């Protein structure tokens, strides 16, 4: 695609997501070139790599620090070096020190990763220092790798938030350092397992390669023997290679230095003592040990280049220790060459190392699946964090959705961008692999939540300003943030109020609005809801968790519609006080069935549990029961791990006297399992999905047992040991019980070893039926029995798992001394496999781009789009970039072959799309918007022929047939 | 005194100890001036002090590091940062980092103290770096304080070794940095109590003031209330003020920063978080806390200047942390001045602070006693280390003596000085306050001993070379280092051998030589001994501790003589093998008495213990018993503390079947108290002192009780609660039971609270009798009952004392798994008080400048002196300084008034003193030889009139009467 200019459009350029859309084709004409992002004269880092010696074993020493954007301390505590009693770590000093030490010897190299920290540091520096650092970057002595705002988690993040945070970090680097600041290498050394969708995104962001540190110990062992620790990851079943091909390397020691060679202040390894006048001269010993390690490492890699990561968590706070000893190491080891040694050591960076691998011109094994689950030993599976801190996981997802709403503020962008930036940063930080993952300390989790709340507060100001301007009204606006527990002071007490309903999607959406009220009948005006508004009593479970923050006895329920990328307004007036109308009173007996025009659900009259699900359109029915279970734990379990889920978890008793509430909008069966587990089975009149709204907590610990709570669906589907989960909310991967596509698994944990992250959906299927569950947040789950699908909802644990956090995942706080209550929703759909995506893709889209209902906006209706986008295309990003530019990402949201109707290429005409934007020109960029698409020149890598991952090549050949 | 020239003398100048000699007067004529020590152009540090604000409270922030020259790690481990698992500390990095940080901001200051470390670092630096550091020193940004090779211990060191180590460190600074490298301030922030003799030496070394950190908690409390934490210490009863006057300041927080303001990497205090965009902005809080502390501190000091030590043990390894926050602290605190704050903060150094105190032109309280013992709370007296590691303490003392022997090597000085330097350095390092003090970890104690042994080995090469040259013989020489346990392979197996006897004193000395042999009769030729040689059987105790390293059954014993500063040679030939001659066979019964022409000693026939001592010359007799005791301990006791010596320690039983051995050279009674305590009571035919050679150990711990073993003398002397101990081997101080001269003591520990260091002697006396004990090493002791004098010999403890060492003082090793056996000697003399010094001064001199007996030198006799020095004058130092210069220190060794005969001024003529030196000129220097005497311009300080320390002013007035 070339760039062009449409002079009547006001915006100078629209950056289009280049390759995250599966088959997107644009319909533009030829565009003239547009202004390039700020550039500085530079030295290509590739030219600044030290020379290697072809006949020798070249050891690339990569000095680096791994700076968690929050873990045991908050991100700002880490930056300043505050609370060193918890963990010694101060990033401001790391950057001070590294820059000083780089200046002392031009041979030295350093890489930096986390832009969240670098940005904080950068803005405190003088012009002189900034220029010095620019010079170091231009000369390739300081190299940015990865470069996102943080190093995101891969198991619990949603791709849209990952793209945003990467874009923010990379943009800062681009704006600050130009070309030389663009990272060539993705670097996820710490995340606890690796998602294929991340690899796909990294490829589309233009990275030349990817390195990480953690993978299953069995996988690693096999790869070491087979010299397959470096490979080509074909990370999409939909994109044409090499679009999503990513060279991927496994680092030799996680991300630590080899044993005995850690010279950080946090380490105790002996320094090089090279003064023969002092005691314990140890140069010979050090050199011998190093050569031994280097030769050993060379045996498990393919080329005569090996990499050693010389650093670790928050290291280089006093970089002198590292560099002084590394200088000596290089000198003394290379001196041995005159005695016949064939080992050559050099300061290097991942991109320099990668360049040498590329020059080796070899073929590399192909990888098609992902790196989940991650086990570091036979009984230590890091699968618990797929679910840990479910409240935070949901809050993060809602926040992301909320953030996407505010695209349209370009009018006030200049004055308000700092507010917007705050929201963006809060979200970016939350993507860190110890943030939304739930693997941080409690006080840090609180800080992430606080930051998100703070972001919301700022965004509210933004929205208010924007709406004032759009609607011409400065009436006060109220944001009811506690609708999930039926709390909203305005609607509870007012006889008249209005509600704005905002739809961030590019298609019109209809959905139910629930507002806490105390009246029994209401009238809706301005816009007209699809069905008469209904009032239902607030559930017992909801009343129990409100804890005095609200006293609404009823919920007003009405089905609304909103235009694409726009909003509509509903005015509400109280008609009648008193008890709810009869049709919504609970029935005395257990309900037998509920149904709408799409679905029918039956219940077992004895147990009150679900007993079947039918799709009335397709005339298919499956037996389906659903219940909650919890498992006892052995002590050593916390944030990270699930290791001892017993195969027969403890059953939570049947629901007690379930009640049915039904009206023209909804039918809901309220199930009360125990004081800490309840559920509403809900079928909206207009919906193709059955909603299970679960409420779990506080998990009781009076028996001194930590517990993990799951919801398990048991169906008649013949799933044959296979189920499916999404990767970061996008493509779906097949999972097979007790099986890994790339090695012969010795299964040691029947439950934990079969758990996978579920970011947006999971399904089981057979030839006829596909049962899909769409989740409202990331959760862990598995299919342990055929026909069964279980999803972990909540965890509360009393012992630390000895992975560094140093506290159990107990989630108590002043507000909730008894522990957290968590509420969430699963949407169930039953379809033939061939059309299942047509249902679950839009469902998941609605869950991740949540419509927003806010009382009190004025202008009745507004849409930012002139035209509706085709169903396959998702308007992923539309965001003011600078005064004249909007960043636009369009995404084809159907995977190859998953939908006969929607998996096809789609054409979109941007010219007639927006109602408030005049498009003056469009330039296509890479996914992270830090490089023009036509300037992307990624290294090309050759895959081994005959790679044995059958599943993948099948899917790829299926792709080529398209 | 002026400098002159004697053209016929070969040596260009002789540096004379300027003021450590009490009344020394030289007899030289007028000397022309001689070459000045290397000088560089410089900025006086006094001019480089930051300006203060007269109307404000000026807070002097002194960035510093306290670098133990060995403690938990060895000195070289500390230097390199090795064994950080024991303690995180790496001095090479500290100096790297501090220099870097000083360069970043010219306002910053740093002080450095320990030349042992600085020297190691310096020689690894490039010329560029050395020039940079010189510039920093010249500008007063880096200031040396104290400047000795180490910060010596004050309780267990001998003044001669302290002067040597100070001289070595200061010389390095002088040679390297010239004038600006000369420390103005003595700085003993860590030693555990402070000796008056140290203060006297510091005054004579030209220091303007002295600061320390530790003193008795009661003393400190009183001084805080009275604002007497800064004072004038009149440190000698013999020198004319202000020769030994030393301004002395007690630091406010030991040597640590005020609470909450430690910004080292080893601390957890919150950094200054001054970015309002980040969380937890805390500038206001920091400023408020700082002002509060500053105002509080000002209340307990006299002037409107206060000092804060911003540093601690091995801090500033990453100096950026400290300086970055200190820069901010200064900026933000001083910003408050515009809001009316009257506090002014500045970077400073001890000399800058001292200068401001001097400018205040106040009078200061006078101090005359010392700062022993040191208690940090009511039951924590740091008196155990006076005795800890008695074997190391003796080894250090012997090594010092050995080192003094080698003065005469100037002929080969150029080629051999590096060997000599090694010996000197080993000794210098051993003076550290965690070395000879015994307060280090076991492996570090082993290292000090190893260093001393290594030093000996090098010195042996030196001596061999010198003697080859002097004697014209290159015959192999053997150094028998185990004569104390009667082991010497050469003498045990040879029928003929020669012995060189070297005398380092400036007067002829006669003493007994004991050599392990297996024959029963020997002939001595060449030189003739005073009495016929004798053979006595090796004692049971000696045989028990040899452990297979020797099998001599007898000891050959003969009385030798050696000329001043010279040696004589005795040739030994075997006459007869077989059992020892009858006169030395043990008697079956307990002896009743032994006597020579000077002394008579009686024994109690029932107990076998001493019962009386008589001086036959003066016709005085005292009842005197002596026995060993050991005390049980509460658990929390180790290297540093003696806290719970019970008032009634456990008696060790009477000696079993004591035996008497007598011959023409010696009479000795061998006492066997237990398998681990024995003693030989020895009276040499020529001696005025009774020798008690005690052997203690391994102290049994089978009962799981640590033990401290004392030797206690109980006499009929009416000592009235008073006894006397020396200070670092020089002047003697009076000690009064349960009393301190400068405050009203609340005694909380009847034993430990009355223990004092004994470096060379202690005595009790009444009007008629003085019983003096001269010790061969530093020990702790007290007089708990009238007439009683106890000295702690050995300690073995099973629990750490929680003062940082982290291990109990158990002294086990591979060689001695059962614990250490220690042997030592006490020399007892009985005299009228008025003439007691005439005996104990020479005795102590012989113990500290030990004659050396070595088999196998050739030339029969040699003396380095043409004339004998007067008895009052000790040739303390005669040492090659450089190719043309010898450093000479002459010391008047009698305290004011202690000897009618010898306390008088003495005149020495250097012209006719030496036999091998031609004196070309003499220049007088300060005690540490780093400043010409006539250029010494110390700050003058005014004492308060009416100072209440009666004891001191009496003694001083006694002095003025001379």
PDB file of C-alpha atoms in Angstrom, chain B residues 626-832:
ATOM      1  CA  UNK B 626      48.156 -16.511  93.552  1.00  0.00           C
ATOM      2  CA  UNK B 627      45.623 -18.802  91.949  1.00  0.00           C
ATOM      3  CA  UNK B 628      43.535 -19.313  88.848  1.00  0.00           C
ATOM      4  CA  UNK B 629      39.788 -18.821  88.642  1.00  0.00           C
ATOM      5  CA  UNK B 630      37.247 -19.192  85.973  1.00  0.00           C
ATOM      6  CA  UNK B 631      33.811 -17.758  85.686  1.00  0.00           C
ATOM      7  CA  UNK B 632      30.629 -19.084  84.212  1.00  0.00           C
ATOM      8  CA  UNK B 633      28.746 -16.962  81.793  1.00  0.00           C
ATOM      9  CA  UNK B 634      25.304 -15.995  80.808  1.00  0.00           C
ATOM     10  CA  UNK B 635      24.872 -16.695  77.123  1.00  0.00           C
ATOM     11  CA  UNK B 636      25.192 -13.289  75.465  1.00  0.00           C
ATOM     12  CA  UNK B 637      28.915 -12.830  75.608  1.00  0.00           C
ATOM     13  CA  UNK B 638      31.658 -12.896  73.081  1.00  0.00           C
ATOM     14  CA  UNK B 639      34.530 -10.982  71.621  1.00  0.00           C
ATOM     15  CA  UNK B 640      33.659  -7.550  72.835  1.00  0.00           C
ATOM     16  CA  UNK B 641      31.943  -7.783  76.151  1.00  0.00           C
ATOM     17  CA  UNK B 642      32.597  -8.920  79.650  1.00  0.00           C
ATOM     18  CA  UNK B 643      29.325  -8.486  81.357  1.00  0.00           C
ATOM     19  CA  UNK B 644      28.603 -11.067  83.961  1.00  0.00           C
ATOM     20  CA  UNK B 645      31.750 -12.128  85.735  1.00  0.00           C
ATOM     21  CA  UNK B 646      30.301 -13.385  88.941  1.00  0.00           C
ATOM     22  CA  UNK B 647      31.824 -11.794  92.026  1.00  0.00           C
ATOM     23  CA  UNK B 648      32.848 -15.251  93.239  1.00  0.00           C
ATOM     24  CA  UNK B 649      34.415 -17.007  90.331  1.00  0.00           C
ATOM     25  CA  UNK B 650      34.966 -20.721  90.347  1.00  0.00           C
ATOM     26  CA  UNK B 651      38.245 -21.711  91.948  1.00  0.00           C
ATOM     27  CA  UNK B 652      40.569 -23.994  90.042  1.00  0.00           C
ATOM     28  CA  UNK B 653      41.888 -26.550  92.544  1.00  0.00           C
ATOM     29  CA  UNK B 654      45.304 -26.335  94.143  1.00  0.00           C
ATOM     30  CA  UNK B 655      48.259 -27.482  92.147  1.00  0.00           C
ATOM     31  CA  UNK B 656      48.820 -31.231  92.360  1.00  0.00           C
ATOM     32  CA  UNK B 657      52.242 -32.375  93.529  1.00  0.00           C
ATOM     33  CA  UNK B 658      54.186 -29.284  92.520  1.00  0.00           C
ATOM     34  CA  UNK B 659      57.795 -29.975  91.611  1.00  0.00           C
ATOM     35  CA  UNK B 660      60.916 -27.884  92.048  1.00  0.00           C
ATOM     36  CA  UNK B 661      63.738 -27.681  89.520  1.00  0.00           C
ATOM     37  CA  UNK B 662      66.758 -25.669  90.492  1.00  0.00           C
ATOM     38  CA  UNK B 663      70.227 -25.040  89.202  1.00  0.00           C
ATOM     39  CA  UNK B 664      72.685 -22.225  88.911  1.00  0.00           C
ATOM     40  CA  UNK B 665      70.626 -20.374  86.307  1.00  0.00           C
ATOM     41  CA  UNK B 666      67.099 -20.798  87.540  1.00  0.00           C
ATOM     42  CA  UNK B 667      64.849 -22.188  90.210  1.00  0.00           C
ATOM     43  CA  UNK B 668      61.431 -23.149  89.053  1.00  0.00           C
ATOM     44  CA  UNK B 669      58.362 -24.578  90.736  1.00  0.00           C
ATOM     45  CA  UNK B 670      56.061 -26.378  88.339  1.00  0.00           C
ATOM     46  CA  UNK B 671      52.413 -26.274  89.299  1.00  0.00           C
ATOM     47  CA  UNK B 672      49.796 -28.480  87.693  1.00  0.00           C
ATOM     48  CA  UNK B 673      46.290 -27.272  88.500  1.00  0.00           C
ATOM     49  CA  UNK B 674      44.257 -29.250  86.047  1.00  0.00           C
ATOM     50  CA  UNK B 675      44.672 -30.764  82.624  1.00  0.00           C
ATOM     51  CA  UNK B 676      44.157 -27.296  81.191  1.00  0.00           C
ATOM     52  CA  UNK B 677      45.795 -24.985  83.719  1.00  0.00           C
ATOM     53  CA  UNK B 678      49.436 -25.173  84.759  1.00  0.00           C
ATOM     54  CA  UNK B 679      52.127 -22.737  85.768  1.00  0.00           C
ATOM     55  CA  UNK B 680      55.829 -22.459  86.295  1.00  0.00           C
ATOM     56  CA  UNK B 681      56.954 -20.097  89.062  1.00  0.00           C
ATOM     57  CA  UNK B 682      60.445 -19.132  87.978  1.00  0.00           C
ATOM     58  CA  UNK B 683      63.220 -17.194  89.624  1.00  0.00           C
ATOM     59  CA  UNK B 684      66.298 -16.588  87.538  1.00  0.00           C
ATOM     60  CA  UNK B 685      69.537 -16.133  89.402  1.00  0.00           C
ATOM     61  CA  UNK B 686      70.048 -12.664  87.959  1.00  0.00           C
ATOM     62  CA  UNK B 687      66.505 -11.356  88.006  1.00  0.00           C
ATOM     63  CA  UNK B 688      64.708  -8.782  90.136  1.00  0.00           C
ATOM     64  CA  UNK B 689      61.393 -10.205  88.941  1.00  0.00           C
ATOM     65  CA  UNK B 690      59.504 -13.366  89.731  1.00  0.00           C
ATOM     66  CA  UNK B 691      58.240 -14.974  86.550  1.00  0.00           C
ATOM     67  CA  UNK B 692      54.885 -16.730  86.464  1.00  0.00           C
ATOM     68  CA  UNK B 693      54.633 -18.670  83.230  1.00  0.00           C
ATOM     69  CA  UNK B 694      51.048 -19.734  82.884  1.00  0.00           C
ATOM     70  CA  UNK B 695      49.655 -22.239  80.411  1.00  0.00           C
ATOM     71  CA  UNK B 696      45.900 -22.266  79.970  1.00  0.00           C
ATOM     72  CA  UNK B 697      43.802 -24.291  77.614  1.00  0.00           C
ATOM     73  CA  UNK B 698      42.114 -25.827  75.846  1.00  0.00           C
ATOM     74  CA  UNK B 699      39.395 -24.338  78.004  1.00  0.00           C
ATOM     75  CA  UNK B 700      36.904 -27.174  78.418  1.00  0.00           C
ATOM     76  CA  UNK B 701      33.399 -26.629  77.160  1.00  0.00           C
ATOM     77  CA  UNK B 702      31.990 -30.100  77.683  1.00  0.00           C
ATOM     78  CA  UNK B 703      29.654 -28.591  80.254  1.00  0.00           C
ATOM     79  CA  UNK B 704      28.309 -26.224  77.568  1.00  0.00           C
ATOM     80  CA  UNK B 705      29.588 -23.273  79.552  1.00  0.00           C
ATOM     81  CA  UNK B 706      31.885 -20.654  78.129  1.00  0.00           C
ATOM     82  CA  UNK B 707      34.633 -19.646  80.522  1.00  0.00           C
ATOM     83  CA  UNK B 708      36.966 -16.789  81.248  1.00  0.00           C
ATOM     84  CA  UNK B 709      40.131 -17.627  83.134  1.00  0.00           C
ATOM     85  CA  UNK B 710      41.924 -15.212  85.383  1.00  0.00           C
ATOM     86  CA  UNK B 711      45.095 -15.258  87.430  1.00  0.00           C
ATOM     87  CA  UNK B 712      44.528 -13.475  90.729  1.00  0.00           C
ATOM     88  CA  UNK B 713      47.135 -12.179  93.125  1.00  0.00           C
ATOM     89  CA  UNK B 714      45.968 -11.551  96.681  1.00  0.00           C
ATOM     90  CA  UNK B 715      48.334  -9.585  98.846  1.00  0.00           C
ATOM     91  CA  UNK B 716      48.554  -7.821 102.142  1.00  0.00           C
ATOM     92  CA  UNK B 717      48.989  -4.480 100.384  1.00  0.00           C
ATOM     93  CA  UNK B 718      46.440  -1.910 101.542  1.00  0.00           C
ATOM     94  CA  UNK B 719      45.466  -0.669  98.113  1.00  0.00           C
ATOM     95  CA  UNK B 720      42.354   1.266  99.248  1.00  0.00           C
ATOM     96  CA  UNK B 721      40.284   0.554  96.169  1.00  0.00           C
ATOM     97  CA  UNK B 722      42.936   1.897  93.838  1.00  0.00           C
ATOM     98  CA  UNK B 723      45.158   0.252  91.266  1.00  0.00           C
ATOM     99  CA  UNK B 724      47.149   1.411  88.264  1.00  0.00           C
ATOM    100  CA  UNK B 725      47.345   0.421  84.652  1.00  0.00           C
ATOM    101  CA  UNK B 726      49.436   1.685  81.774  1.00  0.00           C
ATOM    102  CA  UNK B 727      48.059   3.329  78.661  1.00  0.00           C
ATOM    103  CA  UNK B 728      49.317   1.684  75.478  1.00  0.00           C
ATOM    104  CA  UNK B 729      52.522   0.715  77.248  1.00  0.00           C
ATOM    105  CA  UNK B 730      53.500   4.260  78.243  1.00  0.00           C
ATOM    106  CA  UNK B 731      52.061   6.480  80.960  1.00  0.00           C
ATOM    107  CA  UNK B 732      50.278   4.940  83.898  1.00  0.00           C
ATOM    108  CA  UNK B 733      46.805   5.950  85.022  1.00  0.00           C
ATOM    109  CA  UNK B 734      45.219   5.545  88.397  1.00  0.00           C
ATOM    110  CA  UNK B 735      42.045   3.433  88.550  1.00  0.00           C
ATOM    111  CA  UNK B 736      39.650   3.621  91.463  1.00  0.00           C
ATOM    112  CA  UNK B 737      37.042   0.986  92.155  1.00  0.00           C
ATOM    113  CA  UNK B 738      33.447   1.924  91.240  1.00  0.00           C
ATOM    114  CA  UNK B 739      34.578   5.412  90.319  1.00  0.00           C
ATOM    115  CA  UNK B 740      35.156   7.572  87.268  1.00  0.00           C
ATOM    116  CA  UNK B 741      36.977  10.871  87.509  1.00  0.00           C
ATOM    117  CA  UNK B 742      34.555  12.784  85.302  1.00  0.00           C
ATOM    118  CA  UNK B 743      31.114  11.659  86.355  1.00  0.00           C
ATOM    119  CA  UNK B 744      29.213  10.159  89.233  1.00  0.00           C
ATOM    120  CA  UNK B 745      29.241   6.522  88.305  1.00  0.00           C
ATOM    121  CA  UNK B 746      26.227   4.331  88.956  1.00  0.00           C
ATOM    122  CA  UNK B 747      28.095   1.045  89.000  1.00  0.00           C
ATOM    123  CA  UNK B 748      26.063  -1.765  87.510  1.00  0.00           C
ATOM    124  CA  UNK B 749      28.736  -4.426  87.014  1.00  0.00           C
ATOM    125  CA  UNK B 750      31.049  -5.023  89.995  1.00  0.00           C
ATOM    126  CA  UNK B 751      33.618  -6.947  87.931  1.00  0.00           C
ATOM    127  CA  UNK B 752      33.334  -5.871  84.292  1.00  0.00           C
ATOM    128  CA  UNK B 753      32.693  -2.291  85.358  1.00  0.00           C
ATOM    129  CA  UNK B 754      36.064  -2.283  87.111  1.00  0.00           C
ATOM    130  CA  UNK B 755      38.115  -3.874  84.339  1.00  0.00           C
ATOM    131  CA  UNK B 756      40.705  -1.858  82.464  1.00  0.00           C
ATOM    132  CA  UNK B 757      43.145  -2.619  79.692  1.00  0.00           C
ATOM    133  CA  UNK B 758      46.622  -3.629  80.803  1.00  0.00           C
ATOM    134  CA  UNK B 759      49.027  -3.255  77.908  1.00  0.00           C
ATOM    135  CA  UNK B 760      52.305  -3.742  79.706  1.00  0.00           C
ATOM    136  CA  UNK B 761      51.855  -3.425  83.455  1.00  0.00           C
ATOM    137  CA  UNK B 762      49.533  -2.960  86.373  1.00  0.00           C
ATOM    138  CA  UNK B 763      50.218  -2.390  89.990  1.00  0.00           C
ATOM    139  CA  UNK B 764      48.778  -1.969  93.434  1.00  0.00           C
ATOM    140  CA  UNK B 765      50.497  -0.111  96.180  1.00  0.00           C
ATOM    141  CA  UNK B 766      50.275   1.399  99.592  1.00  0.00           C
ATOM    142  CA  UNK B 767      52.661   3.739 101.350  1.00  0.00           C
ATOM    143  CA  UNK B 768      55.291   1.064 101.684  1.00  0.00           C
ATOM    144  CA  UNK B 769      54.903  -1.594  99.048  1.00  0.00           C
ATOM    145  CA  UNK B 770      54.226  -1.636  95.353  1.00  0.00           C
ATOM    146  CA  UNK B 771      53.497  -4.937  93.662  1.00  0.00           C
ATOM    147  CA  UNK B 772      53.870  -4.582  89.919  1.00  0.00           C
ATOM    148  CA  UNK B 773      52.914  -7.132  87.300  1.00  0.00           C
ATOM    149  CA  UNK B 774      54.469  -6.726  83.890  1.00  0.00           C
ATOM    150  CA  UNK B 775      52.614  -8.568  81.159  1.00  0.00           C
ATOM    151  CA  UNK B 776      53.903  -9.952  77.890  1.00  0.00           C
ATOM    152  CA  UNK B 777      50.785  -8.877  75.959  1.00  0.00           C
ATOM    153  CA  UNK B 778      47.638  -6.824  76.413  1.00  0.00           C
ATOM    154  CA  UNK B 779      45.202  -8.240  78.904  1.00  0.00           C
ATOM    155  CA  UNK B 780      42.227  -7.027  80.875  1.00  0.00           C
ATOM    156  CA  UNK B 781      42.334  -6.814  84.605  1.00  0.00           C
ATOM    157  CA  UNK B 782      41.047  -5.242  87.761  1.00  0.00           C
ATOM    158  CA  UNK B 783      41.440  -4.944  91.471  1.00  0.00           C
ATOM    159  CA  UNK B 784      38.128  -6.026  92.843  1.00  0.00           C
ATOM    160  CA  UNK B 785      39.250  -6.412  96.458  1.00  0.00           C
ATOM    161  CA  UNK B 786      41.851  -4.380  98.290  1.00  0.00           C
ATOM    162  CA  UNK B 787      45.252  -5.973  97.933  1.00  0.00           C
ATOM    163  CA  UNK B 788      44.079  -8.021  95.011  1.00  0.00           C
ATOM    164  CA  UNK B 789      45.033  -7.806  91.375  1.00  0.00           C
ATOM    165  CA  UNK B 790      43.442 -10.042  88.777  1.00  0.00           C
ATOM    166  CA  UNK B 791      44.356 -10.408  85.147  1.00  0.00           C
ATOM    167  CA  UNK B 792      42.273 -12.223  82.577  1.00  0.00           C
ATOM    168  CA  UNK B 793      44.369 -14.748  80.674  1.00  0.00           C
ATOM    169  CA  UNK B 794      42.100 -16.573  78.293  1.00  0.00           C
ATOM    170  CA  UNK B 795      38.475 -16.686  77.206  1.00  0.00           C
ATOM    171  CA  UNK B 796      36.365 -19.212  75.406  1.00  0.00           C
ATOM    172  CA  UNK B 797      32.728 -18.407  74.830  1.00  0.00           C
ATOM    173  CA  UNK B 798      29.864 -20.244  73.263  1.00  0.00           C
ATOM    174  CA  UNK B 799      27.497 -17.450  72.374  1.00  0.00           C
ATOM    175  CA  UNK B 800      27.751 -14.422  70.172  1.00  0.00           C
ATOM    176  CA  UNK B 801      27.395 -11.077  71.924  1.00  0.00           C
ATOM    177  CA  UNK B 802      25.148  -9.553  69.259  1.00  0.00           C
ATOM    178  CA  UNK B 803      27.596  -6.811  68.423  1.00  0.00           C
ATOM    179  CA  UNK B 804      27.939  -7.870  64.817  1.00  0.00           C
ATOM    180  CA  UNK B 805      30.568 -10.592  64.793  1.00  0.00           C
ATOM    181  CA  UNK B 806      27.940 -13.262  64.534  1.00  0.00           C
ATOM    182  CA  UNK B 807      30.008 -16.061  65.990  1.00  0.00           C
ATOM    183  CA  UNK B 808      31.145 -16.977  69.475  1.00  0.00           C
ATOM    184  CA  UNK B 809      34.762 -16.538  70.555  1.00  0.00           C
ATOM    185  CA  UNK B 810      35.459 -20.241  70.527  1.00  0.00           C
ATOM    186  CA  UNK B 811      38.816 -20.260  68.721  1.00  0.00           C
ATOM    187  CA  UNK B 812      38.628 -23.753  67.378  1.00  0.00           C
ATOM    188  CA  UNK B 813      40.533 -24.670  64.270  1.00  0.00           C
ATOM    189  CA  UNK B 814      41.566 -27.743  62.338  1.00  0.00           C
ATOM    190  CA  UNK B 815      44.866 -27.853  64.191  1.00  0.00           C
ATOM    191  CA  UNK B 816      43.277 -27.304  67.569  1.00  0.00           C
ATOM    192  CA  UNK B 817      39.825 -28.770  67.400  1.00  0.00           C
ATOM    193  CA  UNK B 818      39.692 -28.768  71.191  1.00  0.00           C
ATOM    194  CA  UNK B 819      40.463 -25.062  71.374  1.00  0.00           C
ATOM    195  CA  UNK B 820      43.589 -23.011  71.883  1.00  0.00           C
ATOM    196  CA  UNK B 821      46.268 -23.530  74.508  1.00  0.00           C
ATOM    197  CA  UNK B 822      47.858 -20.239  75.457  1.00  0.00           C
ATOM    198  CA  UNK B 823      51.095 -19.679  77.325  1.00  0.00           C
ATOM    199  CA  UNK B 824      52.288 -16.406  78.719  1.00  0.00           C
ATOM    200  CA  UNK B 825      54.306 -14.756  81.405  1.00  0.00           C
ATOM    201  CA  UNK B 826      53.749 -12.291  84.176  1.00  0.00           C
ATOM    202  CA  UNK B 827      56.771 -10.697  85.802  1.00  0.00           C
ATOM    203  CA  UNK B 828      56.217  -9.689  89.405  1.00  0.00           C
ATOM    204  CA  UNK B 829      58.276  -7.151  91.233  1.00  0.00           C
ATOM    205  CA  UNK B 830      57.996  -5.799  94.746  1.00  0.00           C
ATOM    206  CA  UNK B 831      59.485  -2.399  95.490  1.00  0.00           C
ATOM    207  CA  UNK B 832      58.930   0.746  97.447  1.00  0.00           C
TER     208      UNK B 832
END
